PDB file of C-alpha atoms in Angstrom:
ATOM      1  CA  UNK M  19      21.594   6.839 -40.877  1.00 51.00           C
ATOM      2  CA  UNK M  20      20.360   9.905 -39.399  1.00 47.00           C
ATOM      3  CA  UNK M  21      16.955   8.421 -38.378  1.00 45.00           C
ATOM      4  CA  UNK M  22      18.391   5.139 -37.696  1.00 41.00           C
ATOM      5  CA  UNK M  23      20.062   6.715 -34.957  1.00 38.00           C
ATOM      6  CA  UNK M  24      17.238   8.802 -33.547  1.00 37.00           C
ATOM      7  CA  UNK M  25      15.495   6.093 -33.447  1.00 36.00           C
ATOM      8  CA  UNK M  26      18.185   3.851 -31.755  1.00 41.00           C
ATOM      9  CA  UNK M  27      18.327   7.280 -29.303  1.00 37.00           C
ATOM     10  CA  UNK M  28      14.301   7.613 -28.292  1.00 36.00           C
ATOM     11  CA  UNK M  29      14.141   3.162 -27.522  1.00 39.00           C
ATOM     12  CA  UNK M  30      17.315   4.089 -25.159  1.00 37.00           C
ATOM     13  CA  UNK M  31      15.554   6.864 -23.388  1.00 38.00           C
ATOM     14  CA  UNK M  32      12.134   5.551 -23.958  1.00 41.00           C
ATOM     15  CA  UNK M  33      13.802   2.200 -21.982  1.00 39.00           C
ATOM     16  CA  UNK M  34      15.108   3.776 -18.707  1.00 39.00           C
ATOM     17  CA  UNK M  35      12.245   6.219 -18.333  1.00 42.00           C
ATOM     18  CA  UNK M  36      10.268   2.801 -18.310  1.00 40.00           C
ATOM     19  CA  UNK M  37      13.092   1.196 -15.940  1.00 40.00           C
ATOM     20  CA  UNK M  38      13.288   4.670 -13.977  1.00 42.00           C
ATOM     21  CA  UNK M  39       9.361   4.207 -13.218  1.00 43.00           C
ATOM     22  CA  UNK M  40       9.517   1.160 -12.580  1.00 49.00           C
ATOM     23  CA  UNK M  41      12.159   1.417  -9.870  1.00 61.00           C
ATOM     24  CA  UNK M  42       9.700   2.987  -7.502  1.00 89.00           C
ATOM     25  CA  UNK M  43       8.029  -0.118  -5.888  1.00 94.00           C
ATOM     26  CA  UNK M  44       6.171   0.442  -2.792  1.00 97.00           C
ATOM     27  CA  UNK M  45       7.731  -3.391  -1.590  1.00 97.00           C
ATOM     28  CA  UNK M  46       9.254  -2.143   1.727  1.00 97.00           C
ATOM     29  CA  UNK M  47       7.877  -0.765   5.335  1.00 98.00           C
ATOM     30  CA  UNK M  48       6.100   2.510   5.754  1.00 98.00           C
ATOM     31  CA  UNK M  49       4.380   4.518   8.117  1.00 97.00           C
ATOM     32  CA  UNK M  50       1.298   6.582   7.555  1.00 94.00           C
ATOM     33  CA  UNK M  51       1.208  10.411   9.216  1.00 92.00           C
ATOM     34  CA  UNK M  52       0.317   9.439  12.610  1.00 93.00           C
ATOM     35  CA  UNK M  53       2.760   6.926  13.000  1.00 94.00           C
ATOM     36  CA  UNK M  54       0.793   4.843  15.090  1.00 93.00           C
ATOM     37  CA  UNK M  55       2.067   1.760  13.240  1.00 96.00           C
ATOM     38  CA  UNK M  56       4.633   0.411  10.814  1.00 98.00           C
ATOM     39  CA  UNK M  57       3.539  -1.607   7.791  1.00 97.00           C
ATOM     40  CA  UNK M  58       5.395  -3.669   5.392  1.00 98.00           C
ATOM     41  CA  UNK M  59       4.046  -3.828   1.057  1.00 98.00           C
ATOM     42  CA  UNK M  60       4.960  -7.268   0.130  1.00 98.00           C
ATOM     43  CA  UNK M  61       4.281  -9.537  -2.649  1.00 97.00           C
ATOM     44  CA  UNK M  62       1.806 -12.211  -2.617  1.00 96.00           C
ATOM     45  CA  UNK M  63       1.432 -14.095  -5.195  1.00 96.00           C
ATOM     46  CA  UNK M  64       1.928 -11.735  -8.051  1.00 95.00           C
ATOM     47  CA  UNK M  65       0.154  -9.581  -6.081  1.00 97.00           C
ATOM     48  CA  UNK M  66       0.471  -7.159  -3.242  1.00 98.00           C
ATOM     49  CA  UNK M  67      -0.334  -7.517   0.237  1.00 98.00           C
ATOM     50  CA  UNK M  68       0.306  -5.601   3.263  1.00 98.00           C
ATOM     51  CA  UNK M  69       0.816  -6.492   7.277  1.00 98.00           C
ATOM     52  CA  UNK M  70       1.476  -4.732  10.442  1.00 98.00           C
ATOM     53  CA  UNK M  71       4.665  -4.952  11.503  1.00 97.00           C
ATOM     54  CA  UNK M  72       4.786  -2.526  14.473  1.00 97.00           C
ATOM     55  CA  UNK M  73       2.452  -0.614  16.946  1.00 97.00           C
ATOM     56  CA  UNK M  74       3.560   2.625  19.153  1.00 96.00           C
ATOM     57  CA  UNK M  75       1.355   1.139  21.785  1.00 95.00           C
ATOM     58  CA  UNK M  76       1.120  -2.750  21.339  1.00 95.00           C
ATOM     59  CA  UNK M  77      -1.041  -3.032  24.567  1.00 95.00           C
ATOM     60  CA  UNK M  78      -4.829  -2.303  25.262  1.00 93.00           C
ATOM     61  CA  UNK M  79      -5.431  -0.155  28.772  1.00 92.00           C
ATOM     62  CA  UNK M  80      -5.491  -3.517  30.056  1.00 94.00           C
ATOM     63  CA  UNK M  81      -1.426  -4.151  29.255  1.00 94.00           C
ATOM     64  CA  UNK M  82      -2.741  -7.419  26.899  1.00 95.00           C
ATOM     65  CA  UNK M  83      -1.723  -7.264  23.761  1.00 96.00           C
ATOM     66  CA  UNK M  84      -4.317  -5.213  21.273  1.00 97.00           C
ATOM     67  CA  UNK M  85      -6.222  -7.802  19.031  1.00 97.00           C
ATOM     68  CA  UNK M  86      -8.467  -7.460  15.829  1.00 97.00           C
ATOM     69  CA  UNK M  87     -11.453  -5.962  18.169  1.00 96.00           C
ATOM     70  CA  UNK M  88     -13.669  -4.571  15.858  1.00 97.00           C
ATOM     71  CA  UNK M  89     -13.836  -7.329  13.597  1.00 97.00           C
ATOM     72  CA  UNK M  90     -17.252  -8.011  12.335  1.00 96.00           C
ATOM     73  CA  UNK M  91     -16.924 -11.683  12.666  1.00 97.00           C
ATOM     74  CA  UNK M  92     -16.678 -12.552  16.045  1.00 97.00           C
ATOM     75  CA  UNK M  93     -14.190 -15.637  15.004  1.00 97.00           C
ATOM     76  CA  UNK M  94     -11.363 -12.810  14.332  1.00 96.00           C
ATOM     77  CA  UNK M  95     -12.199 -10.787  17.365  1.00 97.00           C
ATOM     78  CA  UNK M  96      -9.481 -11.989  18.761  1.00 96.00           C
ATOM     79  CA  UNK M  97      -6.547 -12.115  16.313  1.00 97.00           C
ATOM     80  CA  UNK M  98      -3.459 -10.045  17.076  1.00 97.00           C
ATOM     81  CA  UNK M  99      -3.018  -7.026  15.452  1.00 97.00           C
ATOM     82  CA  UNK M 100       0.438  -7.578  15.158  1.00 97.00           C
ATOM     83  CA  UNK M 101       1.340  -9.126  12.059  1.00 97.00           C
ATOM     84  CA  UNK M 102      -2.603  -8.544  10.788  1.00 98.00           C
ATOM     85  CA  UNK M 103      -2.555  -9.108   6.523  1.00 98.00           C
ATOM     86  CA  UNK M 104      -4.729  -5.844   6.293  1.00 98.00           C
ATOM     87  CA  UNK M 105      -3.934  -5.280   2.975  1.00 98.00           C
ATOM     88  CA  UNK M 106      -4.543  -7.215  -0.293  1.00 98.00           C
ATOM     89  CA  UNK M 107      -4.999  -7.884  -3.884  1.00 98.00           C
ATOM     90  CA  UNK M 108      -3.005  -4.887  -5.317  1.00 98.00           C
ATOM     91  CA  UNK M 109      -1.903  -5.456  -8.499  1.00 97.00           C
ATOM     92  CA  UNK M 110       0.721  -3.142 -11.258  1.00 96.00           C
ATOM     93  CA  UNK M 111      -2.306  -0.614 -13.129  1.00 93.00           C
ATOM     94  CA  UNK M 112       0.316   2.120 -14.603  1.00 91.00           C
ATOM     95  CA  UNK M 113       2.431   5.173 -13.692  1.00 90.00           C
ATOM     96  CA  UNK M 114       3.432   3.846 -10.386  1.00 95.00           C
ATOM     97  CA  UNK M 115      -0.180   2.598  -9.522  1.00 96.00           C
ATOM     98  CA  UNK M 116      -1.046  -0.263  -7.479  1.00 97.00           C
ATOM     99  CA  UNK M 117      -4.874  -1.021  -7.683  1.00 96.00           C
ATOM    100  CA  UNK M 118      -7.949  -3.249  -7.378  1.00 96.00           C
ATOM    101  CA  UNK M 119      -6.947  -4.211  -3.775  1.00 97.00           C
ATOM    102  CA  UNK M 120      -8.956  -4.397   0.266  1.00 97.00           C
ATOM    103  CA  UNK M 121      -7.554  -2.413   2.866  1.00 97.00           C
ATOM    104  CA  UNK M 122      -9.086  -3.383   6.489  1.00 97.00           C
ATOM    105  CA  UNK M 123      -9.313  -0.881   9.358  1.00 96.00           C
ATOM    106  CA  UNK M 124      -8.866  -2.654  12.380  1.00 96.00           C
ATOM    107  CA  UNK M 125      -9.592   0.105  14.242  1.00 94.00           C
ATOM    108  CA  UNK M 126     -13.025   0.536  12.486  1.00 96.00           C
ATOM    109  CA  UNK M 127     -13.169  -2.510  11.323  1.00 97.00           C
ATOM    110  CA  UNK M 128     -14.571  -2.220   8.034  1.00 96.00           C
ATOM    111  CA  UNK M 129     -12.970  -2.918   4.616  1.00 96.00           C
ATOM    112  CA  UNK M 130     -12.415  -0.651   1.499  1.00 97.00           C
ATOM    113  CA  UNK M 131     -11.196  -0.576  -2.129  1.00 97.00           C
ATOM    114  CA  UNK M 132      -8.281   0.490  -2.125  1.00 97.00           C
ATOM    115  CA  UNK M 133      -4.725   1.838  -4.674  1.00 96.00           C
ATOM    116  CA  UNK M 134      -1.149   2.448  -3.876  1.00 97.00           C
ATOM    117  CA  UNK M 135       0.579   5.497  -5.900  1.00 97.00           C
ATOM    118  CA  UNK M 136       3.901   6.616  -5.462  1.00 98.00           C
ATOM    119  CA  UNK M 137       5.018  10.114  -5.577  1.00 97.00           C
ATOM    120  CA  UNK M 138       8.545   9.561  -5.246  1.00 96.00           C
ATOM    121  CA  UNK M 139      10.956   6.853  -4.069  1.00 95.00           C
ATOM    122  CA  UNK M 140      10.353   7.400  -0.678  1.00 96.00           C
ATOM    123  CA  UNK M 141       6.571   8.422  -0.596  1.00 97.00           C
ATOM    124  CA  UNK M 142       3.000   7.475  -1.490  1.00 97.00           C
ATOM    125  CA  UNK M 143      -0.835   8.220  -1.561  1.00 97.00           C
ATOM    126  CA  UNK M 144      -2.852   5.122  -0.465  1.00 97.00           C
ATOM    127  CA  UNK M 145      -6.333   5.963  -0.917  1.00 96.00           C
ATOM    128  CA  UNK M 146      -9.065   4.322   0.512  1.00 95.00           C
ATOM    129  CA  UNK M 147     -12.497   4.042  -1.084  1.00 95.00           C
ATOM    130  CA  UNK M 148     -16.511   2.792  -1.089  1.00 92.00           C
ATOM    131  CA  UNK M 149     -17.436   2.809  -5.187  1.00 80.00           C
ATOM    132  CA  UNK M 150     -15.487   5.339  -7.012  1.00 73.00           C
ATOM    133  CA  UNK M 151     -12.168   6.450  -6.269  1.00 73.00           C
ATOM    134  CA  UNK M 152     -13.270   9.955  -6.917  1.00 76.00           C
ATOM    135  CA  UNK M 153     -15.024   9.961  -3.178  1.00 82.00           C
ATOM    136  CA  UNK M 154     -12.914   8.218  -0.141  1.00 87.00           C
ATOM    137  CA  UNK M 155      -9.469   9.085   2.309  1.00 91.00           C
ATOM    138  CA  UNK M 156      -6.579   9.712   1.363  1.00 94.00           C
ATOM    139  CA  UNK M 157      -3.145   9.074   3.546  1.00 95.00           C
ATOM    140  CA  UNK M 158       0.220   9.816   2.355  1.00 97.00           C
ATOM    141  CA  UNK M 159       2.807   7.226   3.836  1.00 97.00           C
ATOM    142  CA  UNK M 160       6.660   7.328   3.828  1.00 97.00           C
ATOM    143  CA  UNK M 161       9.298   4.727   3.521  1.00 97.00           C
ATOM    144  CA  UNK M 162      10.642   3.833   6.801  1.00 95.00           C
ATOM    145  CA  UNK M 163      13.099   0.636   5.218  1.00 84.00           C
TER     146      UNK M 163
END
């Protein structure tokens, strides 16, 4: 009887821990440390994607809306930055980490491999890298909503 009760308690605690870990979701609106923009992380099929939803400075020096002017593909340089899908392909890995994604930097026109890892309910690490994730650039993003 004691073994059955102990097993039941362990199962309940394990299920509660799994539910807690899965509740830390990156879905929502975020900003980075520079606060130049806000980004929405959303479901796209069975993966996660991200798009730019606001810019602190939405217009360029001439007063026109900012575009993807640094894109290596000349055909895409006139598309607006606002609404730009710049993160794609993230799938849940483990321990509140979404991996195997790509992140595009519209300021440089470069695309990097990327992962997102929730640090707590309102903070996550976003790391872009080339090749191995040990080498790259990390940012801490803060949830806006």
